[in-house]
Short mmCIF file of C-alpha atoms and ligand atoms in Angstrom, two decimals:
data_model
loop_
_atom_site.label_atom_id
_atom_site.label_comp_id
_atom_site.label_asym_id
_atom_site.label_seq_id
_atom_site.Cartn_x
_atom_site.Cartn_y
_atom_site.Cartn_z
CA MET Z 1 81.06 120.41 111.76
CA VAL Z 2 84.66 120.98 112.65
CA GLY Z 3 87.64 118.78 111.79
CA PHE Z 4 91.26 118.81 112.87
CA GLY Z 5 94.33 117.30 111.23
CA TYR Z 6 98.02 117.03 112.03
CA ASP Z 7 100.96 115.71 110.04
CA LEU Z 8 104.72 115.61 110.28
CA HIS Z 9 107.49 114.51 107.95
CA ARG Z 10 111.17 114.03 108.57
CA LEU Z 11 113.48 116.28 106.56
CA ALA Z 12 116.58 115.14 104.70
CA GLU Z 13 119.04 116.71 102.33
CA GLY Z 14 118.43 116.25 98.62
CA ASN Z 15 114.67 115.67 98.91
CA ARG Z 16 112.03 118.00 97.50
CA LEU Z 17 110.02 120.15 99.87
CA ILE Z 18 106.40 120.45 98.74
CA ILE Z 19 104.02 122.40 101.00
CA GLY Z 20 100.45 123.05 99.92
CA ASN Z 21 101.22 121.76 96.42
CA VAL Z 22 103.89 124.46 96.09
CA GLU Z 23 107.58 123.61 95.70
CA ILE Z 24 109.68 125.40 98.33
CA ASP Z 25 113.27 126.36 97.55
CA SER Z 26 115.10 124.43 100.28
CA THR Z 27 118.18 122.27 100.73
CA LEU Z 28 116.10 119.98 102.97
CA GLY Z 29 113.03 118.09 101.79
CA ALA Z 30 110.45 115.68 103.14
CA VAL Z 31 111.14 111.99 103.64
CA ALA Z 32 107.92 110.26 102.58
CA HIS Z 33 106.22 107.53 100.61
CA SER Z 34 104.27 110.16 98.65
CA ASP Z 35 105.59 113.66 97.88
CA GLY Z 36 105.47 114.34 101.66
CA ASP Z 37 103.19 117.37 101.44
CA VAL Z 38 102.63 117.82 105.15
CA LEU Z 39 100.08 120.62 104.65
CA ILE Z 40 97.85 118.64 102.32
CA HIS Z 41 98.10 115.54 104.51
CA SER Z 42 96.98 117.46 107.59
CA LEU Z 43 94.23 119.20 105.61
CA VAL Z 44 92.89 115.90 104.23
CA ASP Z 45 92.71 114.59 107.81
CA ALA Z 46 90.86 117.73 108.94
CA LEU Z 47 88.33 117.45 106.10
CA LEU Z 48 87.83 113.72 106.63
CA GLY Z 49 87.54 114.31 110.37
CA ALA Z 50 84.86 116.97 109.94
CA ALA Z 51 82.83 114.62 107.74
CA GLY Z 52 83.38 111.64 110.05
CA LEU Z 53 85.16 109.73 107.29
CA GLY Z 54 88.21 108.39 109.10
CA ASP Z 55 91.75 109.39 108.17
CA ILE Z 56 94.17 109.66 105.27
CA GLY Z 57 95.92 106.39 106.17
CA GLU Z 58 92.69 104.43 105.83
CA LEU Z 59 91.83 105.93 102.46
CA PHE Z 60 95.31 106.02 100.96
CA PRO Z 61 97.54 103.47 102.76
CA ASP Z 62 101.27 104.25 102.49
CA THR Z 63 101.83 100.50 102.08
CA ASP Z 64 100.11 100.74 98.67
CA ALA Z 65 102.73 100.99 95.89
CA LYS Z 66 100.16 102.98 93.89
CA TYR Z 67 100.84 106.00 96.13
CA LYS Z 68 104.64 105.91 95.86
CA ASN Z 69 105.93 109.43 95.06
CA MET Z 70 102.29 110.43 94.52
CA ASN Z 71 101.47 114.13 94.13
CA SER Z 72 99.37 114.78 97.25
CA LYS Z 73 97.04 116.90 95.16
CA TYR Z 74 95.46 113.54 94.27
CA PHE Z 75 94.58 112.85 97.94
CA LEU Z 76 93.01 116.29 98.30
CA ASP Z 77 91.11 116.01 94.99
CA GLN Z 78 89.68 112.65 96.07
CA THR Z 79 88.74 114.02 99.50
CA ILE Z 80 87.00 117.08 98.02
CA GLU Z 81 85.04 114.78 95.69
CA LEU Z 82 84.10 112.53 98.58
CA LEU Z 83 82.81 115.46 100.66
CA SER Z 84 80.93 116.94 97.74
CA ALA Z 85 79.33 113.54 97.01
CA LYS Z 86 78.10 113.60 100.62
CA SER Z 87 76.75 117.16 100.14
CA TYR Z 88 79.31 118.82 102.38
CA LYS Z 89 80.41 122.38 101.71
CA ILE Z 90 83.57 123.92 103.16
CA ILE Z 91 83.02 127.04 105.25
CA ASN Z 92 86.65 127.78 106.08
CA ILE Z 93 90.10 126.27 106.48
CA ASP Z 94 92.87 127.46 108.80
CA ILE Z 95 96.37 125.97 108.65
CA THR Z 96 99.58 126.42 110.64
CA ILE Z 97 102.87 125.16 109.21
CA VAL Z 98 105.84 124.70 111.54
CA LEU Z 99 109.17 124.89 109.72
CA GLN Z 100 112.40 126.31 111.09
CA THR Z 101 113.97 127.19 107.75
CA PRO Z 102 113.49 128.51 105.10
CA LYS Z 103 111.04 131.23 106.08
CA LEU Z 104 107.70 130.57 104.41
CA SER Z 105 106.41 134.14 104.41
CA PRO Z 106 107.14 134.61 100.66
CA TYR Z 107 105.08 131.47 99.91
CA LYS Z 108 102.04 131.95 102.13
CA ASN Z 109 99.94 133.76 99.57
CA VAL Z 110 100.66 131.39 96.70
CA ILE Z 111 99.91 128.42 98.99
CA LYS Z 112 96.63 130.05 100.06
CA TYR Z 113 95.47 130.51 96.46
CA ARG Z 114 96.59 126.99 95.47
CA ILE Z 115 94.71 125.41 98.40
CA ALA Z 116 91.60 127.51 97.68
CA GLU Z 117 91.70 126.37 94.04
CA LEU Z 118 92.16 122.70 94.97
CA CYS Z 119 89.37 122.89 97.57
CA LYS Z 120 87.11 124.78 95.14
CA VAL Z 121 86.54 127.64 97.60
CA GLY Z 122 87.34 131.36 97.62
CA ALA Z 123 90.76 132.50 98.81
CA GLU Z 124 89.07 134.39 101.67
CA GLN Z 125 87.97 131.01 103.07
CA VAL Z 126 91.55 129.82 103.44
CA ASN Z 127 94.09 131.08 105.97
CA ILE Z 128 97.74 130.00 105.98
CA LYS Z 129 100.02 130.67 108.94
CA ALA Z 130 103.70 129.78 109.16
CA LYS Z 131 106.02 129.78 112.13
CA THR Z 132 109.36 128.47 113.29
CA ASN Z 133 109.80 126.34 116.40
CA GLU Z 134 112.17 128.86 118.03
CA LYS Z 135 115.07 126.48 117.24
CA LEU Z 136 113.76 124.05 119.87
CA GLY Z 137 113.44 120.29 119.49
CA TYR Z 138 113.22 118.27 116.25
CA LEU Z 139 111.15 120.92 114.48
CA GLY Z 140 113.45 123.68 115.65
CA ASN Z 141 116.60 121.94 114.45
CA SER Z 142 115.12 121.18 111.02
CA GLU Z 143 114.78 117.43 111.51
CA ALA Z 144 111.10 117.70 110.60
CA VAL Z 145 108.29 119.84 109.24
CA ALA Z 146 104.77 119.76 110.70
CA ALA Z 147 101.35 121.15 109.85
CA TYR Z 148 98.11 121.59 111.77
CA SER Z 149 94.81 122.13 109.95
CA ILE Z 150 91.32 122.91 111.09
CA CYS Z 151 88.24 123.29 108.95
CA GLN Z 152 84.53 123.86 109.25
CA ILE Z 153 82.09 122.22 106.87
CA GLU Z 154 78.31 122.11 106.61
CA LYS Z 155 75.79 119.85 104.96
CA VAL Z 156 73.92 121.60 102.13
MG1 MG T 1 102.10 112.67 105.70
#
């Protein structure tokens, strides 16, 4: 089964920028109820989608004070547990991050290994891509960061 996920967060000065559970050195950070980890949020949606389990908002409502400033690692941990309880195994994960600045190339490898560790899979099963938005629109002028994730899972 295949699942797809998308997420976007507004960017503002003075906030932290966490992508794939890795802190990015940036003057702009995500505006969010949780830590605003756009990559993990899109990945959780992809995994839940593949397993037919709804979406991140249903499982972890942003109206719940419990999730205020929450490390998004928690959402991914819970999702991985949920899939494993339903006997699903991850085959591969492919993620595209869209961020105008800073360039994420120095972070791609560390993000890949962190996501592999959190998903309990090998690094070769995770692919991280990063691109700018060619300075066009709200992504291109650094008003927001977005991530797209796709994954394949199978029942074991
Ligand atoms: Mg989000």
